[in-house]
Short mmCIF file of C-alpha atoms and ligand atoms in Angstrom, two decimals:
data_model
loop_
_atom_site.label_atom_id
_atom_site.label_comp_id
_atom_site.label_asym_id
_atom_site.label_seq_id
_atom_site.Cartn_x
_atom_site.Cartn_y
_atom_site.Cartn_z
CA MET A 139 170.22 157.73 259.92
CA MET A 140 171.61 155.77 256.96
CA ILE A 141 171.44 152.12 255.94
CA ILE A 142 174.50 150.46 254.43
CA ILE A 143 173.59 147.24 252.62
CA PHE A 144 176.43 144.81 251.96
CA GLY A 145 175.57 142.32 249.21
CA SER A 146 173.32 144.81 247.47
CA THR A 147 173.67 143.18 244.04
CA GLY A 148 172.07 140.02 245.42
CA ASP A 149 168.60 138.58 245.21
CA LEU A 150 167.47 139.61 248.71
CA THR A 151 168.21 143.31 248.16
CA LYS A 152 166.39 143.40 244.86
CA ARG A 153 163.34 141.32 245.82
CA LYS A 154 162.82 142.29 249.45
CA LEU A 155 164.96 145.09 250.87
CA ILE A 156 164.57 147.81 248.22
CA PRO A 157 160.77 147.22 247.86
CA ALA A 158 160.47 147.34 251.69
CA LEU A 159 162.49 150.58 251.86
CA PHE A 160 160.35 152.02 249.07
CA SER A 161 157.22 151.25 251.10
CA LEU A 162 158.72 152.94 254.16
CA TYR A 163 159.55 155.94 251.95
CA GLN A 164 155.98 156.07 250.65
CA ARG A 165 154.66 155.91 254.21
CA LYS A 166 157.07 158.80 255.03
CA ILE A 167 158.87 156.74 257.67
CA ILE A 168 162.10 157.45 255.82
CA GLY A 169 162.85 160.45 253.61
CA ALA A 170 165.60 162.33 251.80
CA ASP A 171 167.72 162.39 254.99
CA PHE A 172 167.93 158.57 254.95
CA PRO A 173 170.62 157.56 252.44
CA ILE A 174 170.42 153.96 251.20
CA VAL A 175 174.05 153.01 250.66
CA CYS A 176 174.28 149.91 248.51
CA VAL A 177 177.62 148.12 248.60
CA GLY A 178 178.44 145.47 246.02
CA ARG A 179 181.42 143.68 244.57
CA LYS A 180 180.51 144.43 240.96
CA ARG A 181 181.82 147.62 239.34
CA LEU A 182 178.60 149.37 238.41
CA SER A 183 177.62 152.97 237.82
CA LYS A 184 174.64 154.20 239.82
CA ASN A 185 172.50 154.02 236.67
CA ASP A 186 173.56 150.43 236.00
CA PHE A 187 172.77 149.54 239.60
CA ILE A 188 169.32 151.15 239.43
CA ASP A 189 168.64 149.20 236.20
CA HIS A 190 169.81 146.02 237.94
CA LEU A 191 167.25 146.58 240.73
CA GLU A 192 164.39 146.16 238.19
CA LEU A 193 162.23 148.50 240.26
CA LYS A 194 159.20 148.26 238.00
CA LYS A 195 159.20 144.48 238.28
CA PHE A 196 159.58 144.26 242.05
CA ILE A 197 157.66 147.43 243.00
CA PRO A 198 154.59 147.57 240.73
CA GLU A 199 153.51 151.00 242.11
CA TYR A 200 156.93 152.57 241.42
CA ASP A 201 156.71 155.52 239.02
CA PRO A 202 160.09 156.83 237.73
CA LYS A 203 158.72 160.40 237.43
CA ASP A 204 156.98 160.72 240.79
CA ASP A 205 159.49 158.67 242.72
CA SER A 206 162.75 160.21 241.53
CA ARG A 207 163.41 161.40 245.10
CA PHE A 208 163.60 157.77 246.19
CA ILE A 209 166.26 157.14 243.54
CA ASP A 210 168.19 160.19 244.81
CA MET A 211 168.41 158.48 248.22
CA ILE A 212 170.26 155.48 246.72
CA TYR A 213 174.08 155.35 246.43
CA TYR A 214 176.14 152.51 245.01
CA TYR A 215 179.74 151.76 246.07
CA THR A 216 181.98 148.93 244.95
CA VAL A 217 183.80 147.06 247.71
CA ASP A 218 185.37 143.64 247.15
CA LEU A 219 185.49 142.10 250.60
CA ASP A 220 188.46 139.95 249.57
CA CYS A 221 190.63 143.06 249.05
CA ALA A 222 188.67 145.90 250.62
CA ASP A 223 190.18 149.39 250.61
CA CYS A 224 189.25 150.85 253.94
CA THR A 225 190.40 154.40 253.32
CA GLY A 226 188.29 154.90 250.23
CA PHE A 227 185.18 153.36 251.78
CA LYS A 228 185.53 155.30 255.02
CA LYS A 229 185.85 158.54 253.05
CA GLN A 230 182.69 157.78 251.06
CA ILE A 231 180.69 157.08 254.22
CA GLY A 232 182.20 160.16 255.90
CA SER A 233 181.11 162.45 253.09
CA LEU A 234 177.57 161.01 253.22
CA GLU A 235 177.49 161.63 256.96
CA LYS A 236 178.32 165.28 256.31
CA LYS A 237 175.93 165.64 253.40
CA HIS A 238 172.97 164.11 255.24
CA LYS A 239 173.97 165.39 258.69
CA THR A 240 173.73 161.99 260.33
CA SER A 241 176.15 159.60 261.99
CA ASP A 242 173.59 156.92 262.89
CA LYS A 243 174.09 153.79 260.83
CA ILE A 244 172.39 150.49 260.14
CA PHE A 245 174.71 147.88 258.60
CA TYR A 246 172.67 145.25 256.77
CA LEU A 247 174.57 142.08 255.84
CA ALA A 248 172.66 140.67 252.86
CA LEU A 249 175.52 138.33 252.06
CA PRO A 250 176.43 134.66 252.27
CA SER A 251 177.05 133.91 255.96
CA THR A 252 180.65 132.93 255.14
CA LEU A 253 181.30 136.66 254.69
CA PHE A 254 179.72 137.87 257.94
CA LYS A 255 182.98 137.93 259.92
CA LYS A 256 184.82 139.69 257.09
CA VAL A 257 182.26 142.49 256.91
CA VAL A 258 182.28 142.92 260.69
CA ASP A 259 186.09 143.18 260.51
CA LEU A 260 185.82 145.74 257.72
CA ILE A 261 183.34 147.84 259.71
CA LYS A 262 185.70 147.70 262.68
CA SER A 263 188.92 148.44 260.79
CA CYS A 264 187.28 151.37 259.00
CA GLY A 265 186.25 152.73 262.41
CA LEU A 266 182.65 153.03 261.25
CA THR A 267 181.20 152.31 264.67
CA VAL A 268 183.22 154.91 266.55
CA GLY A 269 182.35 158.55 266.95
CA LYS A 270 179.00 160.22 267.20
CA GLY A 271 175.77 158.36 266.46
CA TYR A 272 174.77 154.79 267.03
CA SER A 273 175.33 151.69 264.92
CA ARG A 274 173.07 148.68 264.45
CA VAL A 275 174.00 145.55 262.55
CA VAL A 276 171.57 143.19 260.84
CA PHE A 277 172.32 139.55 260.01
CA GLU A 278 170.37 137.29 257.71
CA LYS A 279 170.07 133.60 258.47
CA PRO A 280 171.88 131.28 258.75
CA ILE A 281 173.68 132.30 261.94
CA GLY A 282 176.17 129.46 261.92
CA HIS A 283 175.62 125.91 260.71
CA ASP A 284 175.81 124.29 264.16
CA LEU A 285 176.20 125.33 267.79
CA ARG A 286 179.98 125.75 267.58
CA SER A 287 179.96 127.97 264.50
CA ALA A 288 177.05 130.03 265.87
CA VAL A 289 178.92 130.66 269.14
CA GLU A 290 182.07 131.54 267.19
CA LEU A 291 180.21 134.03 265.00
CA ASN A 292 178.34 135.54 267.96
CA ASP A 293 181.63 135.93 269.86
CA HIS A 294 183.25 137.58 266.85
CA VAL A 295 180.40 140.03 266.33
CA SER A 296 180.13 140.86 270.02
CA CYS A 297 183.68 142.25 269.97
CA VAL A 298 182.40 145.04 267.70
CA PHE A 299 178.68 145.38 268.52
CA PRO A 300 176.90 145.05 271.85
CA GLU A 301 173.91 142.65 271.87
CA LYS A 302 171.47 145.57 271.99
CA SER A 303 172.74 146.67 268.55
CA ILE A 304 172.52 143.23 266.90
CA TYR A 305 169.43 142.31 264.86
CA ARG A 306 169.30 138.67 263.72
CA ILE A 307 166.59 138.31 261.12
CA ASP A 308 164.11 135.48 261.06
CA HIS A 309 161.70 136.90 258.53
CA TYR A 310 158.88 134.67 259.83
CA LEU A 311 158.78 136.92 262.88
CA GLY A 312 157.86 139.81 260.57
CA LYS A 313 154.73 137.98 259.42
CA GLU A 314 151.49 139.41 260.77
CA LEU A 315 150.02 136.08 261.75
CA VAL A 316 153.08 135.01 263.71
CA GLN A 317 152.93 138.26 265.68
CA ASN A 318 149.21 137.67 266.08
CA ILE A 319 149.80 134.46 268.04
CA MET A 320 150.60 136.43 271.19
CA ALA A 321 147.58 138.73 270.75
CA LEU A 322 145.33 135.76 270.16
CA ARG A 323 146.57 133.78 273.14
CA PHE A 324 147.04 136.45 275.76
CA SER A 325 144.18 138.85 275.08
CA ASN A 326 141.30 136.38 274.67
CA ALA A 327 139.99 134.42 277.63
CA ILE A 328 138.44 131.87 275.27
CA PHE A 329 141.90 130.79 274.06
CA ASN A 330 144.01 131.74 277.05
CA GLU A 331 142.16 129.43 279.38
CA VAL A 332 142.41 126.31 277.24
CA TRP A 333 146.03 126.71 276.18
CA ASN A 334 147.43 123.73 278.10
CA ASN A 335 147.52 119.95 278.27
CA LYS A 336 144.16 119.72 280.02
CA PHE A 337 142.37 120.84 276.86
CA ILE A 338 144.81 120.50 273.96
CA ASP A 339 145.18 117.10 272.33
CA HIS A 340 148.03 117.94 269.96
CA VAL A 341 149.50 120.70 267.77
CA GLN A 342 150.56 120.58 264.12
CA ILE A 343 152.89 123.09 262.48
CA THR A 344 153.26 122.82 258.72
CA ASN A 345 155.45 124.73 256.31
CA SER A 346 154.86 123.49 252.79
CA GLU A 347 156.56 124.89 249.70
CA THR A 348 155.90 124.16 246.04
CA VAL A 349 159.29 125.49 244.91
CA GLY A 350 162.38 123.32 244.82
CA ILE A 351 165.81 124.59 245.81
CA GLU A 352 165.89 126.98 242.84
CA ASP A 353 169.49 128.01 242.13
CA ARG A 354 170.73 127.44 245.68
CA GLY A 355 172.08 123.89 245.21
CA ASP A 356 175.45 124.63 246.76
CA TYR A 357 173.87 126.19 249.88
CA TYR A 358 171.15 123.57 250.20
CA GLU A 359 173.50 120.59 249.89
CA LYS A 360 175.31 121.77 253.03
CA THR A 361 172.09 122.67 254.82
CA GLY A 362 168.98 120.53 254.22
CA ALA A 363 165.46 121.08 255.51
CA ILE A 364 166.22 120.64 259.21
CA LYS A 365 168.88 123.35 259.34
CA ASP A 366 167.19 125.53 256.73
CA MET A 367 163.69 125.59 258.27
CA PHE A 368 163.42 123.77 261.62
CA GLN A 369 166.30 125.45 263.43
CA ASN A 370 164.84 128.89 262.81
CA HIS A 371 161.31 129.41 261.43
CA LEU A 372 159.58 126.32 262.84
CA LEU A 373 161.18 126.58 266.28
CA GLN A 374 160.29 130.28 266.38
CA ILE A 375 156.63 129.56 265.59
CA LEU A 376 156.66 126.76 268.16
CA SER A 377 158.08 129.14 270.78
CA PHE A 378 155.22 131.60 270.27
CA ILE A 379 152.64 128.80 270.51
CA VAL A 380 154.17 127.29 273.65
CA MET A 381 155.61 130.22 275.65
CA CYS A 382 154.11 131.30 278.97
CA PRO A 383 152.79 134.87 279.23
CA PRO A 384 155.78 137.24 279.39
CA LYS A 385 156.02 139.76 282.25
CA SER A 386 155.59 142.59 279.76
CA ILE A 387 155.70 143.12 276.01
CA SER A 388 159.31 144.32 276.17
CA ALA A 389 161.69 142.60 273.75
CA ASP A 390 163.67 140.94 276.52
CA ASP A 391 160.68 139.69 278.52
CA ILE A 392 159.24 138.08 275.38
CA ARG A 393 162.56 136.58 274.39
CA ASP A 394 163.15 135.32 277.95
CA GLU A 395 159.93 133.30 277.69
CA LYS A 396 160.72 132.02 274.20
CA ILE A 397 164.09 130.72 275.30
CA LYS A 398 162.49 128.82 278.18
CA VAL A 399 160.52 126.90 275.55
CA LEU A 400 163.66 125.87 273.68
CA ARG A 401 165.25 124.76 276.96
CA SER A 402 162.27 122.60 277.86
CA LEU A 403 162.12 120.58 274.64
CA ASP A 404 162.67 116.86 275.14
CA PRO A 405 165.27 115.28 272.83
CA VAL A 406 163.54 113.83 269.75
CA ARG A 407 163.60 110.04 269.41
CA ALA A 408 164.98 108.57 266.16
CA GLU A 409 161.64 106.88 265.44
CA ASP A 410 159.89 110.25 265.66
CA ILE A 411 161.76 111.77 262.72
CA VAL A 412 161.02 111.28 259.03
CA VAL A 413 163.14 112.75 256.28
CA GLY A 414 162.54 112.85 252.56
CA GLN A 415 163.95 113.97 249.26
CA TYR A 416 161.93 114.82 246.18
CA ASP A 417 161.98 112.79 243.00
CA SER A 418 161.10 113.92 239.49
CA GLY A 419 157.46 114.54 238.64
CA PHE A 420 154.80 117.17 238.04
CA VAL A 421 154.09 120.30 240.05
CA LYS A 422 151.37 122.64 238.80
CA GLY A 423 151.42 120.89 235.41
CA ARG A 424 155.16 121.36 235.02
CA ASN A 425 157.69 118.56 234.80
CA VAL A 426 160.37 119.03 237.44
CA LEU A 427 163.77 117.47 238.02
CA PRO A 428 164.57 115.26 240.99
CA TYR A 429 166.62 116.97 243.72
CA ARG A 430 169.64 114.90 242.76
CA SER A 431 169.65 116.38 239.24
CA GLU A 432 169.45 120.01 240.36
CA SER A 433 172.46 122.18 239.60
CA GLU A 434 175.35 121.93 242.12
CA VAL A 435 173.77 118.89 243.78
CA ASP A 436 175.57 115.57 244.26
CA PRO A 437 173.81 112.92 242.09
CA LYS A 438 173.92 110.61 245.15
CA SER A 439 172.99 113.34 247.62
CA LYS A 440 171.55 112.31 250.98
CA THR A 441 170.41 115.83 251.82
CA GLU A 442 166.80 115.99 253.00
CA THR A 443 164.35 118.33 251.28
CA TYR A 444 161.56 117.26 253.66
CA ALA A 445 161.46 116.62 257.38
CA ALA A 446 158.70 115.80 259.84
CA MET A 447 159.03 115.16 263.54
CA LYS A 448 157.10 114.63 266.72
CA LEU A 449 158.36 116.42 269.77
CA PHE A 450 157.35 117.11 273.35
CA VAL A 451 157.69 120.12 275.61
CA ASN A 452 158.69 119.02 279.06
CA ASN A 453 156.91 121.40 281.40
CA GLY A 454 153.74 121.38 283.50
CA ARG A 455 151.63 123.20 280.92
CA TRP A 456 152.46 120.95 277.96
CA LYS A 457 153.49 117.58 279.35
CA GLY A 458 152.10 114.76 277.18
CA VAL A 459 150.96 116.98 274.28
CA PRO A 460 152.64 115.91 271.02
CA PHE A 461 153.76 118.60 268.59
CA TYR A 462 154.00 117.42 264.98
CA LEU A 463 156.15 119.66 262.80
CA ARG A 464 156.83 119.25 259.09
CA THR A 465 158.41 121.19 256.27
CA GLY A 466 159.27 120.36 252.70
CA LYS A 467 159.98 121.52 249.20
CA ARG A 468 158.19 120.63 245.95
CA LEU A 469 155.01 119.76 247.81
CA ALA A 470 151.42 120.06 246.64
CA MET A 471 150.68 123.54 247.98
CA ARG A 472 152.42 126.59 249.37
CA TYR A 473 151.18 127.28 252.87
CA THR A 474 152.32 127.68 256.44
CA GLU A 475 149.88 127.07 259.23
CA VAL A 476 149.45 125.95 262.80
CA ASN A 477 146.62 123.68 263.88
CA VAL A 478 145.89 123.47 267.58
CA VAL A 479 143.60 120.48 268.05
CA LEU A 480 141.60 120.38 271.28
CA LYS A 481 140.48 117.23 273.04
CA ASP A 482 137.27 115.77 271.67
CA VAL A 483 134.56 116.22 274.28
CA SER A 484 131.62 115.71 271.95
CA CYS A 485 131.17 112.12 273.11
CA ASN A 486 130.24 113.09 276.67
CA MET A 487 126.51 112.75 276.20
CA PHE A 488 125.94 112.81 272.45
CA CYS A 489 127.45 109.38 271.78
CA LYS A 490 125.30 107.72 274.39
CA SER A 491 122.11 109.19 273.01
CA GLY A 492 123.08 108.22 269.46
CA VAL A 493 122.75 111.74 268.07
CA LYS A 494 126.39 112.21 267.14
CA GLU A 495 126.56 111.50 263.40
CA ASP A 496 129.38 113.76 262.37
CA HIS A 497 131.64 115.68 264.68
CA THR A 498 135.07 117.18 265.07
CA PRO A 499 137.30 118.16 267.91
CA ASN A 500 137.70 121.96 268.09
CA ILE A 501 140.54 122.98 265.82
CA MET A 502 142.10 126.39 265.94
CA THR A 503 143.89 127.05 262.65
CA ILE A 504 146.35 129.92 262.38
CA ARG A 505 147.08 130.50 258.70
CA ILE A 506 150.44 132.26 258.53
CA GLN A 507 150.67 132.35 254.75
CA PRO A 508 149.50 132.89 252.09
CA ASP A 509 145.82 133.31 253.01
CA GLU A 510 146.40 134.88 256.44
CA GLY A 511 143.66 134.22 258.94
CA ILE A 512 142.42 132.31 261.93
CA ALA A 513 139.70 129.67 261.83
CA LEU A 514 137.89 127.79 264.54
CA THR A 515 136.20 124.51 263.76
CA PHE A 516 133.46 123.53 266.20
CA ASN A 517 130.27 121.48 266.41
CA ALA A 518 126.79 122.93 266.04
CA LYS A 519 123.33 121.43 265.82
CA HIS A 520 122.15 120.48 262.35
CA PRO A 521 118.80 122.17 261.58
CA GLY A 522 115.76 119.97 262.04
CA SER A 523 113.77 118.25 264.75
CA LYS A 524 116.57 115.81 265.68
CA LEU A 525 119.63 116.85 267.70
CA ILE A 526 122.38 115.97 265.26
CA LEU A 527 125.90 117.36 265.50
CA HIS A 528 127.39 119.10 262.53
CA PRO A 529 130.94 120.57 262.35
CA VAL A 530 131.14 124.20 261.18
CA VAL A 531 133.99 126.66 260.67
CA MET A 532 134.21 130.25 261.88
CA ASP A 533 136.80 131.96 259.73
CA PHE A 534 138.55 135.30 260.27
CA CYS A 535 140.16 136.49 257.04
CA HIS A 536 142.91 138.97 257.86
CA ALA A 537 142.92 140.76 254.49
CA CYS A 538 139.09 141.03 254.36
CA HIS A 539 139.15 142.75 257.74
CA PHE A 540 142.33 144.83 257.64
CA GLY A 541 142.72 145.23 253.86
CA PHE A 542 145.42 143.93 251.58
CA ASN A 543 147.87 146.73 252.24
CA VAL A 544 149.39 145.40 255.43
CA PRO A 545 153.19 145.81 255.49
CA GLN A 546 155.17 142.81 254.27
CA ALA A 547 157.58 141.03 256.62
CA TYR A 548 160.75 142.87 255.53
CA GLU A 549 159.03 146.25 255.78
CA VAL A 550 157.94 145.45 259.34
CA LEU A 551 161.41 144.25 260.27
CA LEU A 552 163.23 147.24 258.73
CA HIS A 553 160.86 149.59 260.52
CA GLN A 554 161.60 147.84 263.83
CA ILE A 555 165.34 148.18 263.22
CA ILE A 556 164.94 151.90 262.47
CA ILE A 557 163.04 152.48 265.72
CA GLY A 558 165.41 150.19 267.64
CA ASP A 559 162.90 147.54 268.77
CA GLN A 560 164.45 144.05 269.01
CA THR A 561 161.26 142.10 269.81
CA LEU A 562 161.03 140.50 266.37
CA PHE A 563 164.70 139.49 266.25
CA THR A 564 166.40 136.46 267.73
CA ARG A 565 168.72 137.01 270.65
CA ARG A 566 172.11 135.34 270.88
CA ASP A 567 171.01 132.79 273.48
CA GLU A 568 167.94 131.85 271.40
CA ILE A 569 170.09 131.09 268.36
CA GLU A 570 172.54 129.05 270.38
CA GLU A 571 169.81 127.17 272.24
CA SER A 572 168.10 126.26 268.97
CA TRP A 573 171.36 124.84 267.59
CA ARG A 574 171.91 122.95 270.87
CA TYR A 575 168.55 121.28 270.22
CA ILE A 576 169.01 120.76 266.47
CA ASP A 577 172.63 119.47 266.40
CA PRO A 578 171.81 116.01 267.88
CA ILE A 579 168.81 115.73 265.52
CA VAL A 580 171.03 116.42 262.51
CA LYS A 581 173.52 113.83 263.79
CA MET A 582 170.76 111.26 264.31
CA VAL A 583 169.34 111.89 260.83
CA GLY A 584 172.85 111.47 259.37
CA LYS A 585 172.97 107.95 260.79
CA LYS A 586 169.50 106.99 259.58
CA LYS A 587 169.15 104.68 256.61
CA ARG A 588 167.58 106.54 253.74
CA SER A 589 166.23 105.33 250.44
CA PHE A 590 166.08 108.64 248.66
CA PRO A 591 164.26 109.93 246.65
CA ASN A 592 161.13 108.96 248.55
CA TYR A 593 158.39 111.41 247.65
CA GLU A 594 156.80 112.69 244.50
CA PRO A 595 156.75 116.39 243.69
CA GLY A 596 153.23 117.74 244.09
CA SER A 597 152.45 115.31 246.91
CA PHE A 598 152.23 116.03 250.65
CA GLY A 599 155.56 114.34 251.34
CA PRO A 600 156.74 110.80 252.06
CA LYS A 601 154.27 108.14 253.18
CA GLU A 602 156.40 107.60 256.32
CA ALA A 603 155.31 111.04 257.55
CA ASP A 604 151.66 109.94 257.40
CA LYS A 605 152.64 106.84 259.36
CA LEU A 606 154.46 108.98 261.95
CA ILE A 607 151.26 110.78 262.91
CA GLY A 608 148.98 107.84 262.00
CA ARG A 609 150.72 105.68 264.62
CA ASP A 610 149.10 107.91 267.24
CA GLY A 611 145.64 107.60 265.65
CA ARG A 612 145.86 111.09 264.12
CA GLU A 613 146.25 112.54 260.64
CA TRP A 614 147.84 115.63 259.14
CA ILE A 615 145.26 118.38 258.75
CA LEU A 616 145.12 119.52 255.14
CA PRO A 617 144.95 123.20 254.10
CA LYS A 618 141.60 124.97 253.85
CA GLU A 619 141.27 124.30 250.10
CA LEU A 620 141.39 120.56 250.72
CA ARG A 621 138.98 120.48 253.63
CA THR A 622 135.22 120.28 253.46
CA GLU A 623 133.12 123.23 254.61
CA HIS A 624 132.79 121.28 257.86
CA GLY A 625 136.52 121.28 258.41
CA HIS A 626 137.28 117.62 257.57
CA ASN A 627 140.10 116.58 255.24
CA ILE A 628 138.62 115.77 251.82
N1 LIG B 492 167.15 135.75 248.78
C1 LIG B 492 166.26 135.53 249.73
O1 LIG B 492 165.04 135.54 249.53
C2 LIG B 492 166.75 135.26 251.13
C3 LIG B 492 165.80 134.90 252.12
C4 LIG B 492 166.22 134.70 253.41
C5 LIG B 492 167.57 134.83 253.73
N2 LIG B 492 168.48 135.16 252.77
C6 LIG B 492 169.88 135.34 253.18
O2 LIG B 492 170.32 136.63 252.76
C7 LIG B 492 171.69 136.63 252.39
C8 LIG B 492 171.83 137.14 250.97
O3 LIG B 492 171.07 136.29 250.12
P1 LIG B 492 170.91 136.56 248.56
O4 LIG B 492 169.89 135.60 248.10
O5 LIG B 492 170.72 137.99 248.27
O6 LIG B 492 172.35 136.08 248.02
P2 LIG B 492 172.96 136.28 246.56
O7 LIG B 492 171.90 136.60 245.57
O8 LIG B 492 173.85 135.11 246.32
O9 LIG B 492 173.85 137.59 246.76
C9 LIG B 492 175.01 137.57 247.51
C10 LIG B 492 175.65 138.94 247.53
O10 LIG B 492 176.94 138.82 248.15
C11 LIG B 492 177.89 139.46 247.33
N3 LIG B 492 179.23 138.87 247.50
C12 LIG B 492 179.57 137.57 247.40
N4 LIG B 492 180.91 137.45 247.62
C13 LIG B 492 181.40 138.70 247.84
C14 LIG B 492 182.69 139.24 248.13
N5 LIG B 492 183.75 138.46 248.24
N6 LIG B 492 182.81 140.58 248.29
C15 LIG B 492 181.73 141.38 248.19
N7 LIG B 492 180.47 140.94 247.94
C16 LIG B 492 180.31 139.61 247.76
C17 LIG B 492 177.39 139.26 245.94
O11 LIG B 492 178.04 140.19 245.10
P3 LIG B 492 178.20 139.87 243.51
O12 LIG B 492 176.83 140.04 242.93
O13 LIG B 492 179.12 140.89 243.05
O14 LIG B 492 178.69 138.47 243.42
C18 LIG B 492 175.90 139.52 246.14
O15 LIG B 492 175.65 140.90 246.20
C19 LIG B 492 172.15 135.18 252.59
O16 LIG B 492 172.71 135.07 253.88
C20 LIG B 492 170.85 134.37 252.51
O17 LIG B 492 170.96 133.16 253.23
C21 LIG B 492 168.08 135.39 251.48
#
């Protein structure tokens, strides 16, 4: 098998793909018979390309002496997609097939999505998918920028690759704690039994980033937080939280259940959406520019860098349970977590007898990143002669239990592609369904009056987002570091 990476001079290849392939090489999942064919527009010699990868910086354990065999696996070819020479490229791939005695290929498109169709056309016109061996193609997000463009791209790709050969990456699905949601829900009676509207009061899903848009102004201006994060990562996490038990753990049974979730989402009401854009200010002691002064950003930009919304799942299991989702850039802390808040039953008898001084509803916290783990907040009796309630937290730390060397998301995903398992990749209908849901939200947000910028860097987002959840008598649950040992927000 070989992997052919288009866009190999880009950031993704250097920071994620090559380090992930190196890890797979170290774990002996790939070896000398697995050429890593890097395709880029720049004219570079192999040595220049290897220097450009900055292996020592991105793979701290890399040792040029011991790991020279890994370098031997890497090839670099120049192909400008605007004037690609098919004959030359086909010949190069053909000679690698002979040399490594393999015709199986993975095409990885680590490129701007505007080039996806062009690369697919190149693969087709070079005849790289015909003949012996199988071909798989991998797409990075975004798959389209709305329903129409996603359908168009999917149609285009499906003329060359069957759905079973298409791997659409949502790297959140490669994260251990996202995959853990199914294990947690479906293999533990304690959680399985309460996972419905009889016991659950509400659910919060938070993705909070401290970084701004970095050097992606051009991309972000056309995208914004809703398309960049909600359409993919947040809806994927939501699907795992909400889905019914699949018939089996096969990729299609799991994806069949996830798509049912997307189809059962009620349209979001305008008053249940808050958007924001960051101003200038301080993050981690550093002065940062407002979004509107970032490079390649319109000084009057109305693009949102923050979004929060309340939504409902319209099925028997979840009817009436609000889901509060939020994501934003330049916020106080970097973390992604889910909080499933159960109904507060502590008042049943304790209130009446006046022994309930401090209490909490049960909260199940799934920390997806960076401090992976699962915590359960519950009430216990405070020591002493009186029966006084006292909230406590039971905390499972993933790294303490399984060690720090768990594979990173891209390593997991590449491994799945190599073995041909599509479970952690989004199927065509999932992508299209998520755009069908998101398109009207984007339209509605476009019509909303906005007085941007409306939140300070280093904060937890605009005040309106606190009001959104506060209206229902609830509050956003802060990350572990900002909660007391009893699980309350500080
Ligand atoms: N970076 C991340 O962490 C990340 C995370 C999630 C998803 N993604 C997605 O992954 C993809 C790649 O992202 P990236 O950050 O690596 O992008 P990038 O740093 O901008 O790199 C883009 C690559 O595309 C190549 N390219 C552009 N126009 C070309 C043309 N006409 N012909 C041939 N090659 C061309 C560039 O070659 P030159 O260097 O020669 O210009 C470069 O190798 C995007 O779809 C992005 O949305 C990235």
